[in-house]
PDB file of C-alpha atoms in Angstrom:
ATOM      1  CA  UNK A 100    -123.621 186.854  -2.563  1.00 75.00           C
ATOM      2  CA  UNK A 101    -127.041 187.009  -4.240  1.00 79.00           C
ATOM      3  CA  UNK A 102    -130.007 186.113  -2.046  1.00 79.00           C
ATOM      4  CA  UNK A 103    -131.078 183.580  -4.661  1.00 82.00           C
ATOM      5  CA  UNK A 104    -128.203 181.352  -3.520  1.00 81.00           C
ATOM      6  CA  UNK A 105    -130.494 180.204  -0.716  1.00 80.00           C
ATOM      7  CA  UNK A 106    -132.352 178.098  -3.291  1.00 84.00           C
ATOM      8  CA  UNK A 107    -129.302 175.840  -3.558  1.00 87.00           C
ATOM      9  CA  UNK A 108    -130.646 173.798  -0.685  1.00 84.00           C
ATOM     10  CA  UNK A 109    -128.327 170.809  -1.275  1.00 90.00           C
ATOM     11  CA  UNK A 110    -125.118 172.798  -1.426  1.00 93.00           C
ATOM     12  CA  UNK A 111    -122.552 171.528   1.074  1.00 95.00           C
ATOM     13  CA  UNK A 112    -119.531 173.680   0.210  1.00 96.00           C
ATOM     14  CA  UNK A 113    -119.512 177.364  -0.678  1.00 94.00           C
ATOM     15  CA  UNK A 114    -116.172 178.913  -1.588  1.00 95.00           C
ATOM     16  CA  UNK A 115    -116.393 182.666  -2.202  1.00 93.00           C
ATOM     17  CA  UNK A 116    -112.899 183.627  -1.057  1.00 96.00           C
ATOM     18  CA  UNK A 117    -110.947 186.658  -2.257  1.00 95.00           C
ATOM     19  CA  UNK A 118    -113.786 188.757  -3.613  1.00 93.00           C
ATOM     20  CA  UNK A 119    -115.189 192.142  -2.644  1.00 92.00           C
ATOM     21  CA  UNK A 120    -118.002 190.960  -0.357  1.00 92.00           C
ATOM     22  CA  UNK A 121    -118.946 193.216   2.550  1.00 92.00           C
ATOM     23  CA  UNK A 122    -121.949 191.295   3.871  1.00 90.00           C
ATOM     24  CA  UNK A 123    -123.446 187.821   4.089  1.00 91.00           C
ATOM     25  CA  UNK A 124    -127.179 187.660   3.339  1.00 88.00           C
ATOM     26  CA  UNK A 125    -129.562 186.317   5.979  1.00 87.00           C
ATOM     27  CA  UNK A 126    -130.956 183.925   3.401  1.00 87.00           C
ATOM     28  CA  UNK A 127    -127.746 181.895   3.624  1.00 87.00           C
ATOM     29  CA  UNK A 128    -129.139 180.409   6.828  1.00 87.00           C
ATOM     30  CA  UNK A 129    -131.671 178.507   4.702  1.00 88.00           C
ATOM     31  CA  UNK A 130    -128.896 176.358   3.244  1.00 89.00           C
ATOM     32  CA  UNK A 131    -129.258 173.606   5.820  1.00 89.00           C
ATOM     33  CA  UNK A 132    -126.870 171.193   4.099  1.00 92.00           C
ATOM     34  CA  UNK A 133    -123.980 173.636   4.106  1.00 94.00           C
ATOM     35  CA  UNK A 134    -120.961 172.216   5.956  1.00 96.00           C
ATOM     36  CA  UNK A 135    -118.186 174.478   4.641  1.00 97.00           C
ATOM     37  CA  UNK A 136    -118.426 178.244   4.236  1.00 96.00           C
ATOM     38  CA  UNK A 137    -115.272 179.879   2.894  1.00 96.00           C
ATOM     39  CA  UNK A 138    -115.421 183.671   2.637  1.00 95.00           C
ATOM     40  CA  UNK A 139    -111.913 184.677   3.687  1.00 96.00           C
ATOM     41  CA  UNK A 140    -110.218 187.431   1.721  1.00 96.00           C
ATOM     42  CA  UNK A 141    -113.354 189.599   1.698  1.00 95.00           C
ATOM     43  CA  UNK A 142    -114.331 192.570   3.843  1.00 94.00           C
ATOM     44  CA  UNK A 143    -117.234 191.054   5.743  1.00 95.00           C
ATOM     45  CA  UNK A 144    -117.836 193.081   8.908  1.00 94.00           C
ATOM     46  CA  UNK A 145    -120.674 191.041  10.397  1.00 94.00           C
ATOM     47  CA  UNK A 146    -122.214 187.607  10.146  1.00 95.00           C
ATOM     48  CA  UNK A 147    -126.022 187.513  10.215  1.00 94.00           C
ATOM     49  CA  UNK A 148    -127.459 186.180  13.495  1.00 95.00           C
ATOM     50  CA  UNK A 149    -129.569 183.606  11.621  1.00 94.00           C
ATOM     51  CA  UNK A 150    -126.351 181.931  10.468  1.00 94.00           C
ATOM     52  CA  UNK A 151    -125.990 180.615  14.014  1.00 95.00           C
ATOM     53  CA  UNK A 152    -128.652 178.025  13.204  1.00 93.00           C
ATOM     54  CA  UNK A 153    -126.604 176.549  10.344  1.00 92.00           C
ATOM     55  CA  UNK A 154    -125.424 173.868  12.726  1.00 90.00           C
ATOM     56  CA  UNK A 155    -124.153 171.642   9.907  1.00 94.00           C
ATOM     57  CA  UNK A 156    -121.313 174.079   9.227  1.00 95.00           C
ATOM     58  CA  UNK A 157    -118.078 172.718  10.660  1.00 95.00           C
ATOM     59  CA  UNK A 158    -115.653 174.736   8.541  1.00 96.00           C
ATOM     60  CA  UNK A 159    -115.814 178.527   8.499  1.00 96.00           C
ATOM     61  CA  UNK A 160    -113.114 180.612   6.857  1.00 96.00           C
ATOM     62  CA  UNK A 161    -113.542 184.349   7.324  1.00 96.00           C
ATOM     63  CA  UNK A 162    -111.079 187.234   7.638  1.00 94.00           C
ATOM     64  CA  UNK A 163    -111.224 187.849  11.378  1.00 93.00           C
ATOM     65  CA  UNK A 164    -109.324 191.135  11.185  1.00 91.00           C
ATOM     66  CA  UNK A 165    -112.361 192.706   9.489  1.00 92.00           C
ATOM     67  CA  UNK A 166    -115.045 190.896  11.460  1.00 93.00           C
ATOM     68  CA  UNK A 167    -116.692 193.039  14.173  1.00 92.00           C
ATOM     69  CA  UNK A 168    -119.717 190.859  14.824  1.00 93.00           C
ATOM     70  CA  UNK A 169    -119.547 188.409  16.412  1.00 95.00           C
ATOM     71  CA  UNK A 170    -116.812 190.108  18.479  1.00 95.00           C
ATOM     72  CA  UNK A 171    -113.228 188.917  18.808  1.00 95.00           C
ATOM     73  CA  UNK A 172    -113.871 187.313  22.215  1.00 96.00           C
ATOM     74  CA  UNK A 173    -115.973 184.619  20.514  1.00 95.00           C
ATOM     75  CA  UNK A 174    -113.446 183.732  17.832  1.00 95.00           C
ATOM     76  CA  UNK A 175    -111.116 181.646  19.973  1.00 92.00           C
ATOM     77  CA  UNK A 176    -113.732 178.966  20.519  1.00 92.00           C
ATOM     78  CA  UNK A 177    -114.094 178.310  16.802  1.00 92.00           C
ATOM     79  CA  UNK A 178    -117.245 177.860  14.774  1.00 95.00           C
ATOM     80  CA  UNK A 179    -119.429 176.537  17.563  1.00 93.00           C
ATOM     81  CA  UNK A 180    -118.553 179.414  19.891  1.00 96.00           C
ATOM     82  CA  UNK A 181    -119.283 182.037  17.248  1.00 96.00           C
ATOM     83  CA  UNK A 182    -122.526 180.364  16.212  1.00 96.00           C
ATOM     84  CA  UNK A 183    -123.701 180.064  19.820  1.00 96.00           C
ATOM     85  CA  UNK A 184    -123.259 183.821  20.169  1.00 96.00           C
ATOM     86  CA  UNK A 185    -125.128 184.433  16.915  1.00 96.00           C
ATOM     87  CA  UNK A 186    -128.051 182.252  18.010  1.00 95.00           C
ATOM     88  CA  UNK A 187    -128.427 184.353  21.129  1.00 95.00           C
ATOM     89  CA  UNK A 188    -128.685 187.496  19.017  1.00 95.00           C
ATOM     90  CA  UNK A 189    -131.128 185.873  16.614  1.00 95.00           C
ATOM     91  CA  UNK A 190    -133.459 184.736  19.409  1.00 96.00           C
ATOM     92  CA  UNK A 191    -133.312 188.174  21.048  1.00 96.00           C
ATOM     93  CA  UNK A 192    -134.973 189.708  17.994  1.00 93.00           C
ATOM     94  CA  UNK A 193    -138.119 187.724  18.779  1.00 95.00           C
ATOM     95  CA  UNK A 194    -137.980 187.167  22.536  1.00 96.00           C
ATOM     96  CA  UNK A 195    -136.796 190.663  23.550  1.00 97.00           C
ATOM     97  CA  UNK A 196    -134.311 188.954  25.901  1.00 97.00           C
ATOM     98  CA  UNK A 197    -130.558 189.022  25.319  1.00 97.00           C
ATOM     99  CA  UNK A 198    -128.164 186.996  27.460  1.00 96.00           C
ATOM    100  CA  UNK A 199    -124.468 187.576  26.752  1.00 96.00           C
ATOM    101  CA  UNK A 200    -122.922 186.567  30.070  1.00 97.00           C
ATOM    102  CA  UNK A 201    -119.522 184.878  30.499  1.00 96.00           C
ATOM    103  CA  UNK A 202    -118.124 185.976  27.120  1.00 96.00           C
ATOM    104  CA  UNK A 203    -115.296 188.163  28.510  1.00 97.00           C
ATOM    105  CA  UNK A 204    -116.548 191.016  26.336  1.00 97.00           C
ATOM    106  CA  UNK A 205    -114.355 194.096  26.622  1.00 96.00           C
ATOM    107  CA  UNK A 206    -116.891 196.432  25.030  1.00 95.00           C
ATOM    108  CA  UNK A 207    -120.640 196.747  24.741  1.00 94.00           C
ATOM    109  CA  UNK A 208    -121.543 194.462  21.794  1.00 91.00           C
ATOM    110  CA  UNK A 209    -122.118 196.325  18.538  1.00 88.00           C
ATOM    111  CA  UNK A 210    -124.728 193.719  17.629  1.00 85.00           C
ATOM    112  CA  UNK A 211    -126.867 194.921  20.515  1.00 87.00           C
ATOM    113  CA  UNK A 212    -127.125 198.495  19.266  1.00 88.00           C
ATOM    114  CA  UNK A 213    -130.028 197.519  17.018  1.00 89.00           C
ATOM    115  CA  UNK A 214    -132.004 195.588  19.649  1.00 94.00           C
ATOM    116  CA  UNK A 215    -133.536 198.584  21.372  1.00 94.00           C
ATOM    117  CA  UNK A 216    -136.809 196.717  22.001  1.00 96.00           C
ATOM    118  CA  UNK A 217    -135.213 194.442  24.604  1.00 97.00           C
ATOM    119  CA  UNK A 218    -136.945 193.984  27.946  1.00 98.00           C
ATOM    120  CA  UNK A 219    -134.136 191.937  29.533  1.00 98.00           C
ATOM    121  CA  UNK A 220    -130.395 192.406  29.020  1.00 97.00           C
ATOM    122  CA  UNK A 221    -127.792 190.298  30.801  1.00 98.00           C
ATOM    123  CA  UNK A 222    -124.123 191.269  30.366  1.00 97.00           C
ATOM    124  CA  UNK A 223    -122.845 189.706  33.575  1.00 98.00           C
ATOM    125  CA  UNK A 224    -119.352 188.208  33.939  1.00 98.00           C
ATOM    126  CA  UNK A 225    -117.629 190.132  31.174  1.00 98.00           C
ATOM    127  CA  UNK A 226    -114.800 192.669  31.100  1.00 98.00           C
ATOM    128  CA  UNK A 227    -116.811 195.821  30.391  1.00 98.00           C
ATOM    129  CA  UNK A 228    -115.287 199.058  31.630  1.00 97.00           C
ATOM    130  CA  UNK A 229    -117.589 201.538  29.907  1.00 95.00           C
ATOM    131  CA  UNK A 230    -121.278 201.578  29.066  1.00 95.00           C
ATOM    132  CA  UNK A 231    -122.008 203.688  25.971  1.00 94.00           C
ATOM    133  CA  UNK A 232    -124.670 206.425  25.992  1.00 94.00           C
ATOM    134  CA  UNK A 233    -126.683 204.198  23.637  1.00 93.00           C
ATOM    135  CA  UNK A 234    -128.071 202.389  26.716  1.00 95.00           C
ATOM    136  CA  UNK A 235    -130.510 205.288  26.958  1.00 96.00           C
ATOM    137  CA  UNK A 236    -132.228 204.041  23.802  1.00 95.00           C
ATOM    138  CA  UNK A 237    -133.413 200.784  25.397  1.00 96.00           C
ATOM    139  CA  UNK A 238    -136.639 202.339  26.576  1.00 95.00           C
ATOM    140  CA  UNK A 239    -138.484 199.015  26.867  1.00 97.00           C
ATOM    141  CA  UNK A 240    -135.840 197.562  29.184  1.00 98.00           C
ATOM    142  CA  UNK A 241    -137.224 196.209  32.454  1.00 98.00           C
ATOM    143  CA  UNK A 242    -134.275 194.233  33.819  1.00 98.00           C
ATOM    144  CA  UNK A 243    -130.601 195.168  33.286  1.00 98.00           C
ATOM    145  CA  UNK A 244    -127.919 192.820  34.702  1.00 98.00           C
ATOM    146  CA  UNK A 245    -124.313 194.080  34.753  1.00 98.00           C
ATOM    147  CA  UNK A 246    -122.737 192.231  37.690  1.00 98.00           C
ATOM    148  CA  UNK A 247    -119.097 191.104  37.603  1.00 98.00           C
ATOM    149  CA  UNK A 248    -117.600 193.535  35.131  1.00 98.00           C
ATOM    150  CA  UNK A 249    -115.122 196.416  35.515  1.00 98.00           C
ATOM    151  CA  UNK A 250    -117.546 199.284  35.042  1.00 98.00           C
ATOM    152  CA  UNK A 251    -116.381 202.531  36.629  1.00 96.00           C
ATOM    153  CA  UNK A 252    -119.478 204.657  36.016  1.00 95.00           C
ATOM    154  CA  UNK A 253    -123.067 204.326  34.824  1.00 96.00           C
ATOM    155  CA  UNK A 254    -123.801 206.859  32.053  1.00 96.00           C
ATOM    156  CA  UNK A 255    -126.268 209.647  32.741  1.00 97.00           C
ATOM    157  CA  UNK A 256    -128.324 208.491  29.741  1.00 97.00           C
ATOM    158  CA  UNK A 257    -129.596 205.518  31.728  1.00 97.00           C
ATOM    159  CA  UNK A 258    -132.057 207.979  33.255  1.00 97.00           C
ATOM    160  CA  UNK A 259    -134.017 207.840  30.009  1.00 97.00           C
ATOM    161  CA  UNK A 260    -135.237 204.389  31.058  1.00 98.00           C
ATOM    162  CA  UNK A 261    -137.298 205.913  33.870  1.00 96.00           C
ATOM    163  CA  UNK A 262    -140.558 204.629  32.443  1.00 95.00           C
ATOM    164  CA  UNK A 263    -139.560 200.971  32.167  1.00 97.00           C
ATOM    165  CA  UNK A 264    -136.559 199.850  34.228  1.00 98.00           C
ATOM    166  CA  UNK A 265    -137.524 198.096  37.472  1.00 98.00           C
ATOM    167  CA  UNK A 266    -134.310 196.181  38.204  1.00 98.00           C
ATOM    168  CA  UNK A 267    -130.705 197.327  37.828  1.00 98.00           C
ATOM    169  CA  UNK A 268    -127.895 195.147  39.121  1.00 98.00           C
ATOM    170  CA  UNK A 269    -124.312 196.454  38.966  1.00 98.00           C
ATOM    171  CA  UNK A 270    -122.627 194.568  41.786  1.00 98.00           C
ATOM    172  CA  UNK A 271    -118.953 193.569  41.653  1.00 98.00           C
ATOM    173  CA  UNK A 272    -117.716 196.439  39.501  1.00 98.00           C
ATOM    174  CA  UNK A 273    -115.495 199.472  40.090  1.00 98.00           C
ATOM    175  CA  UNK A 274    -118.178 202.159  40.480  1.00 98.00           C
ATOM    176  CA  UNK A 275    -117.022 205.051  42.652  1.00 95.00           C
ATOM    177  CA  UNK A 276    -120.127 207.223  42.680  1.00 94.00           C
ATOM    178  CA  UNK A 277    -123.798 206.920  41.848  1.00 96.00           C
ATOM    179  CA  UNK A 278    -124.503 209.185  38.897  1.00 94.00           C
ATOM    180  CA  UNK A 279    -127.603 211.372  38.779  1.00 95.00           C
ATOM    181  CA  UNK A 280    -129.049 209.346  35.889  1.00 97.00           C
ATOM    182  CA  UNK A 281    -129.801 206.492  38.277  1.00 97.00           C
ATOM    183  CA  UNK A 282    -131.962 208.774  40.424  1.00 97.00           C
ATOM    184  CA  UNK A 283    -134.171 209.467  37.419  1.00 97.00           C
ATOM    185  CA  UNK A 284    -135.201 205.798  37.350  1.00 98.00           C
ATOM    186  CA  UNK A 285    -138.426 206.374  39.236  1.00 97.00           C
ATOM    187  CA  UNK A 286    -139.820 202.931  38.336  1.00 98.00           C
ATOM    188  CA  UNK A 287    -136.875 201.137  39.923  1.00 98.00           C
ATOM    189  CA  UNK A 288    -137.823 198.431  42.444  1.00 98.00           C
ATOM    190  CA  UNK A 289    -134.459 196.672  42.891  1.00 98.00           C
ATOM    191  CA  UNK A 290    -131.052 198.366  42.827  1.00 98.00           C
ATOM    192  CA  UNK A 291    -127.930 196.312  43.532  1.00 98.00           C
ATOM    193  CA  UNK A 292    -124.564 198.079  43.813  1.00 98.00           C
ATOM    194  CA  UNK A 293    -122.727 195.765  46.191  1.00 98.00           C
ATOM    195  CA  UNK A 294    -118.961 195.221  45.972  1.00 98.00           C
ATOM    196  CA  UNK A 295    -118.061 198.568  44.420  1.00 98.00           C
ATOM    197  CA  UNK A 296    -116.098 201.610  45.621  1.00 97.00           C
ATOM    198  CA  UNK A 297    -119.001 203.900  46.454  1.00 97.00           C
ATOM    199  CA  UNK A 298    -118.282 206.361  49.271  1.00 95.00           C
ATOM    200  CA  UNK A 299    -121.610 208.147  49.631  1.00 94.00           C
ATOM    201  CA  UNK A 300    -125.308 207.892  48.860  1.00 95.00           C
ATOM    202  CA  UNK A 301    -126.611 211.241  47.565  1.00 95.00           C
ATOM    203  CA  UNK A 302    -129.708 212.952  48.943  1.00 96.00           C
ATOM    204  CA  UNK A 303    -131.280 212.444  45.504  1.00 97.00           C
ATOM    205  CA  UNK A 304    -131.949 208.804  46.428  1.00 97.00           C
ATOM    206  CA  UNK A 305    -135.301 210.059  47.740  1.00 97.00           C
ATOM    207  CA  UNK A 306    -136.523 210.176  44.126  1.00 97.00           C
ATOM    208  CA  UNK A 307    -136.525 206.374  43.931  1.00 98.00           C
ATOM    209  CA  UNK A 308    -139.937 206.174  45.558  1.00 97.00           C
ATOM    210  CA  UNK A 309    -140.769 202.693  44.197  1.00 98.00           C
ATOM    211  CA  UNK A 310    -137.586 201.112  45.565  1.00 98.00           C
ATOM    212  CA  UNK A 311    -138.041 197.991  47.678  1.00 98.00           C
ATOM    213  CA  UNK A 312    -134.552 196.483  47.608  1.00 98.00           C
ATOM    214  CA  UNK A 313    -131.287 198.431  47.902  1.00 98.00           C
ATOM    215  CA  UNK A 314    -128.034 196.487  48.136  1.00 98.00           C
ATOM    216  CA  UNK A 315    -124.943 198.541  48.999  1.00 98.00           C
ATOM    217  CA  UNK A 316    -122.973 195.773  50.707  1.00 98.00           C
ATOM    218  CA  UNK A 317    -119.173 195.969  50.668  1.00 97.00           C
ATOM    219  CA  UNK A 318    -118.670 199.563  49.623  1.00 97.00           C
ATOM    220  CA  UNK A 319    -116.932 202.426  51.424  1.00 95.00           C
ATOM    221  CA  UNK A 320    -120.015 204.332  52.582  1.00 94.00           C
ATOM    222  CA  UNK A 321    -119.416 206.333  55.752  1.00 90.00           C
ATOM    223  CA  UNK A 322    -122.849 207.892  56.277  1.00 89.00           C
ATOM    224  CA  UNK A 323    -126.377 207.783  54.908  1.00 93.00           C
ATOM    225  CA  UNK A 324    -128.565 210.760  53.937  1.00 95.00           C
ATOM    226  CA  UNK A 325    -131.700 211.635  55.914  1.00 96.00           C
ATOM    227  CA  UNK A 326    -133.643 211.516  52.630  1.00 96.00           C
ATOM    228  CA  UNK A 327    -133.370 207.732  52.674  1.00 95.00           C
ATOM    229  CA  UNK A 328    -136.219 207.742  55.196  1.00 95.00           C
ATOM    230  CA  UNK A 329    -138.556 208.999  52.457  1.00 96.00           C
ATOM    231  CA  UNK A 330    -138.446 205.614  50.729  1.00 97.00           C
ATOM    232  CA  UNK A 331    -141.531 204.203  52.406  1.00 97.00           C
ATOM    233  CA  UNK A 332    -141.670 201.105  50.161  1.00 98.00           C
ATOM    234  CA  UNK A 333    -138.112 200.027  51.009  1.00 98.00           C
ATOM    235  CA  UNK A 334    -138.089 196.512  52.486  1.00 98.00           C
ATOM    236  CA  UNK A 335    -134.459 195.407  52.168  1.00 98.00           C
ATOM    237  CA  UNK A 336    -131.481 197.669  52.856  1.00 97.00           C
ATOM    238  CA  UNK A 337    -128.092 195.890  52.770  1.00 97.00           C
ATOM    239  CA  UNK A 338    -125.094 197.813  54.124  1.00 96.00           C
ATOM    240  CA  UNK A 339    -122.647 195.234  55.409  1.00 92.00           C
TER     241      UNK A 339
END
């Protein structure tokens, strides 16, 4: 679709089915009177986040088998569900905060790969099993919330966030060991790993010299390292 279509400000129905389209221009979001967008039969891989603010649209026809963004978990709720997800992505571009909790996402959202300037990322209450190495690119990230997923390991690349990350919460997952990347997070103030399957706390925990809160409740830890005593700023240690 040509960008100039955005000038058709009174258009209510746009039928562009069965063509060779691969993308929808951002400018389409300026068509505030649009109620029906029909682009099925194309090869559109992603809808632009700004489209989420086209709240007049009640009919959306798109070939879901090609669509990667928004992800499949949002499709079942229809137009409003998909547009709610898109609005969150759109706002994150300006607010540097992305909240994608309670979407049952099975994989790290592809949409988020381009938002490396985020300071806050909330992916709680999803179905994530794996975090991709790309998390190491979020070098402005201050607060990372990953509670209530199925994550088995935190990638080593998270250590690249050592200059920014102050809070990491990964409670209620399936983590079995604390990877060395976490001990590179020397700015970390709060670390929550409760309700996992962790059996030991490595001696390297002494590197987390800024840590004030460490939650290891409901794990399988049998002993603690002597190096834990080095953490002079630690105020809360939870080991129930």
